[in-house]
mmCIF file of C-alpha atoms in Angstrom:
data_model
loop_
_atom_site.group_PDB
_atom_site.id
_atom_site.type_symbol
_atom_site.label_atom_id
_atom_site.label_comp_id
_atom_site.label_asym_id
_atom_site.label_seq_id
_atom_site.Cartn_x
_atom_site.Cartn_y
_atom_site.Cartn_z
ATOM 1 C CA UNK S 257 -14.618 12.686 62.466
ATOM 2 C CA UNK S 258 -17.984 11.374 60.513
ATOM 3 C CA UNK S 259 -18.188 7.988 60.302
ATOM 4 C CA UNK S 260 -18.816 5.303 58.339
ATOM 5 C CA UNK S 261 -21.288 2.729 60.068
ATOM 6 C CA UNK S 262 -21.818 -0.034 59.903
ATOM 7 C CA UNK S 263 -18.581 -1.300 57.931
ATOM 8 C CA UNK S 264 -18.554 -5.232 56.906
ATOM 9 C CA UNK S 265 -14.961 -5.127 55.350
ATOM 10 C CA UNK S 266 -12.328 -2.855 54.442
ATOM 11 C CA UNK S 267 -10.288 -3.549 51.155
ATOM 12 C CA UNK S 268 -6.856 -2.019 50.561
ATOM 13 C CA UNK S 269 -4.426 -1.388 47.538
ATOM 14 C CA UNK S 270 -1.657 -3.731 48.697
ATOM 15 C CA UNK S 271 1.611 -2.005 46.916
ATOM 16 C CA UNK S 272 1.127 1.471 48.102
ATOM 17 C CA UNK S 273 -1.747 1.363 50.710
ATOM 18 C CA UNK S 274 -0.324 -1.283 52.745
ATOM 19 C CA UNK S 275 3.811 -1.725 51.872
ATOM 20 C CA UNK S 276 6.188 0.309 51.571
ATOM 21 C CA UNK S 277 6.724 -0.669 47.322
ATOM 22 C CA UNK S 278 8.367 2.838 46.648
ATOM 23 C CA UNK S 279 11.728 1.737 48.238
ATOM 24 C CA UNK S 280 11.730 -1.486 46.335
ATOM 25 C CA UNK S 281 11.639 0.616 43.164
ATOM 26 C CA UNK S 282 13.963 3.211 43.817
ATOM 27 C CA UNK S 283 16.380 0.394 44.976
ATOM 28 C CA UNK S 284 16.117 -1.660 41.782
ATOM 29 C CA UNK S 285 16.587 1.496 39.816
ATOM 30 C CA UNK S 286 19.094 2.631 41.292
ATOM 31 C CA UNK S 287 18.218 6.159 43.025
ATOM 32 C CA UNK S 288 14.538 7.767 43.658
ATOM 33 C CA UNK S 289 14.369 10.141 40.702
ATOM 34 C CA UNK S 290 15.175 7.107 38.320
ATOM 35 C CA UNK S 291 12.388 4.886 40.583
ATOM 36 C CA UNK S 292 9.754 7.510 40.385
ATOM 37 C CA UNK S 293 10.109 7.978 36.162
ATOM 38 C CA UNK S 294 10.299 4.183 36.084
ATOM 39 C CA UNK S 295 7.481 3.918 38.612
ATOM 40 C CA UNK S 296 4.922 6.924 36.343
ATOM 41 C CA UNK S 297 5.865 4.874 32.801
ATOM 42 C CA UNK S 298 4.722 1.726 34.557
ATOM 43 C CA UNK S 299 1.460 3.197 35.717
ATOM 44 C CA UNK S 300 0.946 4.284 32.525
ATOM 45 C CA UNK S 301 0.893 1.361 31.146
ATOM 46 C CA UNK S 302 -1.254 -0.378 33.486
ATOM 47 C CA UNK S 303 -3.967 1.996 33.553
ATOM 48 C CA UNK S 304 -4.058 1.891 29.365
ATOM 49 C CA UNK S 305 -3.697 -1.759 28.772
ATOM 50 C CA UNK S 306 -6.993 -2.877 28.906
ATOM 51 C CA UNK S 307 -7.102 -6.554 29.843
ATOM 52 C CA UNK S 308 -4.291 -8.129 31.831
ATOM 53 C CA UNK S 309 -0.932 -8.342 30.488
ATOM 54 C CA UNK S 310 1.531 -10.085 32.522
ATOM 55 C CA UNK S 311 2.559 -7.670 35.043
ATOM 56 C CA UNK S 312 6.601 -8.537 34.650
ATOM 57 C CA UNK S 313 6.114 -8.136 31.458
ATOM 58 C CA UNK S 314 4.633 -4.422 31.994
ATOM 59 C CA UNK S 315 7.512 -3.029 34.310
ATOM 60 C CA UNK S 316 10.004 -4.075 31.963
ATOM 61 C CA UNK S 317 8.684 -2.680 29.167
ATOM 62 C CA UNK S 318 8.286 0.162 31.160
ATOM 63 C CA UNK S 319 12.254 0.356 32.332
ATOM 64 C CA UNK S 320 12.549 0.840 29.074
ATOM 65 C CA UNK S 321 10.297 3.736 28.496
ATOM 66 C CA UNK S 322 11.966 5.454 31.453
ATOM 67 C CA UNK S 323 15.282 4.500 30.012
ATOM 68 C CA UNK S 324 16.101 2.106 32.924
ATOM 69 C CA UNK S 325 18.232 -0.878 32.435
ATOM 70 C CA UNK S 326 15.722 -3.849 31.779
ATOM 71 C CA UNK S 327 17.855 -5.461 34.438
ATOM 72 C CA UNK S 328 16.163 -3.346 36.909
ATOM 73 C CA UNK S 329 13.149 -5.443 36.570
ATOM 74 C CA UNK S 330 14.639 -8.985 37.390
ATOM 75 C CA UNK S 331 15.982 -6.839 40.397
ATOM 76 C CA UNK S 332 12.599 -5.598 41.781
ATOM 77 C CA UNK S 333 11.169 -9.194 41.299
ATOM 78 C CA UNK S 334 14.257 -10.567 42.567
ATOM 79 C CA UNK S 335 13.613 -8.497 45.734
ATOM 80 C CA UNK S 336 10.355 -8.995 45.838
ATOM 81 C CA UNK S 337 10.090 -10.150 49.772
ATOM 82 C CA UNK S 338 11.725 -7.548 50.956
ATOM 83 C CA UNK S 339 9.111 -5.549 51.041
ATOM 84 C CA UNK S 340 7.875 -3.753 54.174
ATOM 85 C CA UNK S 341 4.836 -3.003 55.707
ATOM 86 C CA UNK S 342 4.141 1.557 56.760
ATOM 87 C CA UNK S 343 5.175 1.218 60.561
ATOM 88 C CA UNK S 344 1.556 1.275 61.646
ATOM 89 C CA UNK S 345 -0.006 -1.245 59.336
ATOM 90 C CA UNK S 346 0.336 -4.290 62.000
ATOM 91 C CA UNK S 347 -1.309 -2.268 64.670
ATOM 92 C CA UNK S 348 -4.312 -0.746 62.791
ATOM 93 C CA UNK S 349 -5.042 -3.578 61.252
ATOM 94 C CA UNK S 350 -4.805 -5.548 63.927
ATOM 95 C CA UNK S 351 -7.658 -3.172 65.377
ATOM 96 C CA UNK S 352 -9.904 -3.671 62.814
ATOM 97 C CA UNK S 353 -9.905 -7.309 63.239
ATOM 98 C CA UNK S 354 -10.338 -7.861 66.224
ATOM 99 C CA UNK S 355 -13.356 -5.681 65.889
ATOM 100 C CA UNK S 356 -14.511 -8.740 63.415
ATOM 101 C CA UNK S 357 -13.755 -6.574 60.264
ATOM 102 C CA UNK S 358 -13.155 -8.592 57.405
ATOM 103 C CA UNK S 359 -9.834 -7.295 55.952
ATOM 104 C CA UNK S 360 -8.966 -8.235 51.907
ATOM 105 C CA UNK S 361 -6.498 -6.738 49.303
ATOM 106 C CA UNK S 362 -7.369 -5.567 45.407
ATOM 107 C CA UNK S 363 -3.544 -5.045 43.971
ATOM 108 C CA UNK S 364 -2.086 -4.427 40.396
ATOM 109 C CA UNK S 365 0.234 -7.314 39.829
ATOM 110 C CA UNK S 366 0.511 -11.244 39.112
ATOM 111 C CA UNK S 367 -1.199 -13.574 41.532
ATOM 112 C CA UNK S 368 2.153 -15.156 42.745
ATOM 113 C CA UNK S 369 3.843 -11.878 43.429
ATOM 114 C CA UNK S 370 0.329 -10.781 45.453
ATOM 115 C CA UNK S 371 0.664 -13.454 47.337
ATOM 116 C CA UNK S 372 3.720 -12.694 48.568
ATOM 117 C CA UNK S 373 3.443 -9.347 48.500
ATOM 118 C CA UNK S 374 -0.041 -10.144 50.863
ATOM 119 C CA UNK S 375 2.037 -12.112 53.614
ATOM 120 C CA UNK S 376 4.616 -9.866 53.607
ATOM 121 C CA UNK S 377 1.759 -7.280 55.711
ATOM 122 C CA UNK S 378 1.916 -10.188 58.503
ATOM 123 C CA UNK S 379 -2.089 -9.617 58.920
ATOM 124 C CA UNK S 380 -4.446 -12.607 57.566
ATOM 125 C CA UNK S 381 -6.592 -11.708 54.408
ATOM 126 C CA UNK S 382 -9.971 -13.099 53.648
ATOM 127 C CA UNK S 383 -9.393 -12.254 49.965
ATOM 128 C CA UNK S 384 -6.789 -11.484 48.053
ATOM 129 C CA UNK S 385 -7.452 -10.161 44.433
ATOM 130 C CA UNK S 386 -4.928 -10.017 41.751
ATOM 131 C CA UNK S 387 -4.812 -8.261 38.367
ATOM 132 C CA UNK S 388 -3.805 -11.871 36.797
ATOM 133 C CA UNK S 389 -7.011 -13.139 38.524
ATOM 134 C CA UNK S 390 -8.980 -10.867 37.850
ATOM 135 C CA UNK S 391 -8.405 -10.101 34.160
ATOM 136 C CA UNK S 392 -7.759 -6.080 34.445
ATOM 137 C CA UNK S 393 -5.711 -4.124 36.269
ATOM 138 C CA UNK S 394 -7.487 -1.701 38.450
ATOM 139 C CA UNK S 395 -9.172 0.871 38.046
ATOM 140 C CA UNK S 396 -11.157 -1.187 36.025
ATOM 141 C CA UNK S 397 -14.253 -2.061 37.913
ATOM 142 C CA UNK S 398 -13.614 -6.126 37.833
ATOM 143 C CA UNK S 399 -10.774 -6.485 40.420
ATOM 144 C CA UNK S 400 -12.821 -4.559 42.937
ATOM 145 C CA UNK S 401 -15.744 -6.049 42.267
ATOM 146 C CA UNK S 402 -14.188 -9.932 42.275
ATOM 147 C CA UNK S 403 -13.136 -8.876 45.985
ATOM 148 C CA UNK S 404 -16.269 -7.474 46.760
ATOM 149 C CA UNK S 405 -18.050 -11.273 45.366
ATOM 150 C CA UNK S 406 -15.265 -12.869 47.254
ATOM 151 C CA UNK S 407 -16.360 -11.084 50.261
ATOM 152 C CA UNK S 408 -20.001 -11.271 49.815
ATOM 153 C CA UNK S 409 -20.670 -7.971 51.435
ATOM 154 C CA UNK S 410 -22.504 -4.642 50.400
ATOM 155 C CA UNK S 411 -20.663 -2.264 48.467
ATOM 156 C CA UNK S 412 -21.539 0.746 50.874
ATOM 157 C CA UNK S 413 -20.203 -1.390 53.555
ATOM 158 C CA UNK S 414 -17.261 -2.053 52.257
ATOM 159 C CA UNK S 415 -14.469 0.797 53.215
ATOM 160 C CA UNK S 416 -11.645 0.699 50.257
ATOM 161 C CA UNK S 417 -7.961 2.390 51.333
ATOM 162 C CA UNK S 418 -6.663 3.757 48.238
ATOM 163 C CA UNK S 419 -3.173 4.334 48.076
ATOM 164 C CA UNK S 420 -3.185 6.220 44.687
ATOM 165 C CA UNK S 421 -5.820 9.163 43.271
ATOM 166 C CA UNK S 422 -6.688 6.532 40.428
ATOM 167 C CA UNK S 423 -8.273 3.713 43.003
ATOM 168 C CA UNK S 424 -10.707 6.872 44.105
ATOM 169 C CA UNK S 425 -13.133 6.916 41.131
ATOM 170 C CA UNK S 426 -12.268 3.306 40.368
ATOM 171 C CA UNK S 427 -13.700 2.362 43.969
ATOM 172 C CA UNK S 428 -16.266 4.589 44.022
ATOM 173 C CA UNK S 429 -17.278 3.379 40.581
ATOM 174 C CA UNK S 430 -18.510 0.108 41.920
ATOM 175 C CA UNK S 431 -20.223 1.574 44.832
ATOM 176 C CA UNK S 432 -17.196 1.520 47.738
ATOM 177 C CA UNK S 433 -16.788 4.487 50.121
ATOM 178 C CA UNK S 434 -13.195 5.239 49.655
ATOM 179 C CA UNK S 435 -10.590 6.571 51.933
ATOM 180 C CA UNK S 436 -7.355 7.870 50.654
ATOM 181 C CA UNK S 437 -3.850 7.118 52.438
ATOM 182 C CA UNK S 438 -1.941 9.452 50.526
ATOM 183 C CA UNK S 439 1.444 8.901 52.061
ATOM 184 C CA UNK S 440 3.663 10.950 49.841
ATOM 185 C CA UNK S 441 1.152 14.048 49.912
ATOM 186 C CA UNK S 442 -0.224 13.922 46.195
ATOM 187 C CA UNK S 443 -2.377 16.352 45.519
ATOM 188 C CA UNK S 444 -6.011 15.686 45.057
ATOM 189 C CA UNK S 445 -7.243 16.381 41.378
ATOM 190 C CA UNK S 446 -10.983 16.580 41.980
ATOM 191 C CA UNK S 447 -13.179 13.655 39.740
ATOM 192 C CA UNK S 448 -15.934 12.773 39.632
ATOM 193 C CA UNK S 449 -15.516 10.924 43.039
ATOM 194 C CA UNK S 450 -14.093 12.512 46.497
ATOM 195 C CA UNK S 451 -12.649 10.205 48.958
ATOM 196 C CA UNK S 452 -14.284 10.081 52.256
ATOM 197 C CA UNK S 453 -10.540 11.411 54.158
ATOM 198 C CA UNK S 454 -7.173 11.783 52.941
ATOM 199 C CA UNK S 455 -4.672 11.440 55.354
ATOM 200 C CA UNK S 456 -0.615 10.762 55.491
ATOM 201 C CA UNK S 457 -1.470 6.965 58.069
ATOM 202 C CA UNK S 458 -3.415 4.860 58.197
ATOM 203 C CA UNK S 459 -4.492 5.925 62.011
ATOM 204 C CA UNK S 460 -7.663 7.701 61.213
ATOM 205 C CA UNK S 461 -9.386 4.256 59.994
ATOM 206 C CA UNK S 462 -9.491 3.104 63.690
ATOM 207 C CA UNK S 463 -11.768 6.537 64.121
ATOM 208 C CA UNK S 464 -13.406 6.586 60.812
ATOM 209 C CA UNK S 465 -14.678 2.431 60.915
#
């Protein structure tokens, strides 16, 4: 496996990357096939907004769209801190700090929920980077690069784990090498950015850093 060297930092998407948020959604909603169409109209939205609009405010209005009661969105926040790390997460990441990686988070939500959301993982952040904080919601350039400032490292040194296609050319925009955890098995729509790996874990990044 090539690799990546020397790496000062890896940042991860939080609410697919890191946690298992598809089981929160499908739970609010009320099955998985309700969760996924609530789940697309919300991304949707996100990616076309422009600058930050609160992010309750988004998933709502996107219940909506999906026709979803709008009381599945006081249930997902509701449930927030439920949410649960992939199996591996504790372990891997683990690895990489102990190696003296600096670990840090870029997610698409408010800074309250990210916070939570962020110690829900159990591993210690050096940054956290919300959408709210930020101004944008990825894969606008400024949330990665506020992590990357936050950080202070290179951006060729800086490993991002992408946990949907859309982080790959938003990464990659601001100069990250990107590596793809595609859990669900997505397939890859080539842009104008390829991802260093794809893979189904997070295992290879003990490897590939």
């Amino acid at each position: 496996m090539k690799q990546i060297v020397p790496v000062e930092a890896v940042v991860f998407d939080l609410l697919t990357a890191l946690l298992d948020s598809w089981s929160l959604w499908n739970g609010a909603a009320g099955s998985a096939a309700d969760g996924l169409r609530w789940r697309r109209a919300y991304l949707a939205l996100t990616y076309g907004c422009g600058a930050y609009r609160p992010y309750e405010d988004l998933v709502r209005e996107a219940a909506v769209e999906a026709g979803i009661s709008p009381a599945a969105a006081d249930a997902l926040t509701a449930h927030w801190n439920t949410l649960q790390p992939w199996p591996e997460v504790p372990r891997v990441l683990g690895t990489l700090s102990a190696r003296g990686i600096r670990l840090g988070v870029v997610t698409n939500c408010s800074t309250t929920l990210g916070r939570q959301a962020a110690d829900r993982v159990g591993v210690p952040f050096s940054v956290v980077a919300t959408s709210e904080e930020t101004g944008y919601y990825k894969p606008h350039p400024q949330p990665y690069r506020a992590a990357l400032d936050r950080l202070g490292t290179d951006p060729a040194r800086t490993l991002f784990v992408a946990g949907s296609p859309a982080d790959i050319p938003g990464a990659a925009g601001v100069g990250m090498p990107v590596f793809w955890h595609n859990r669900a098995g997505l397939p890859f729509v080539a842009d104008t950015a390829r991802p260093l790996l794809i893979a189904d874990t997070l295992d290879p990044l003990v490897e590939l850093v």
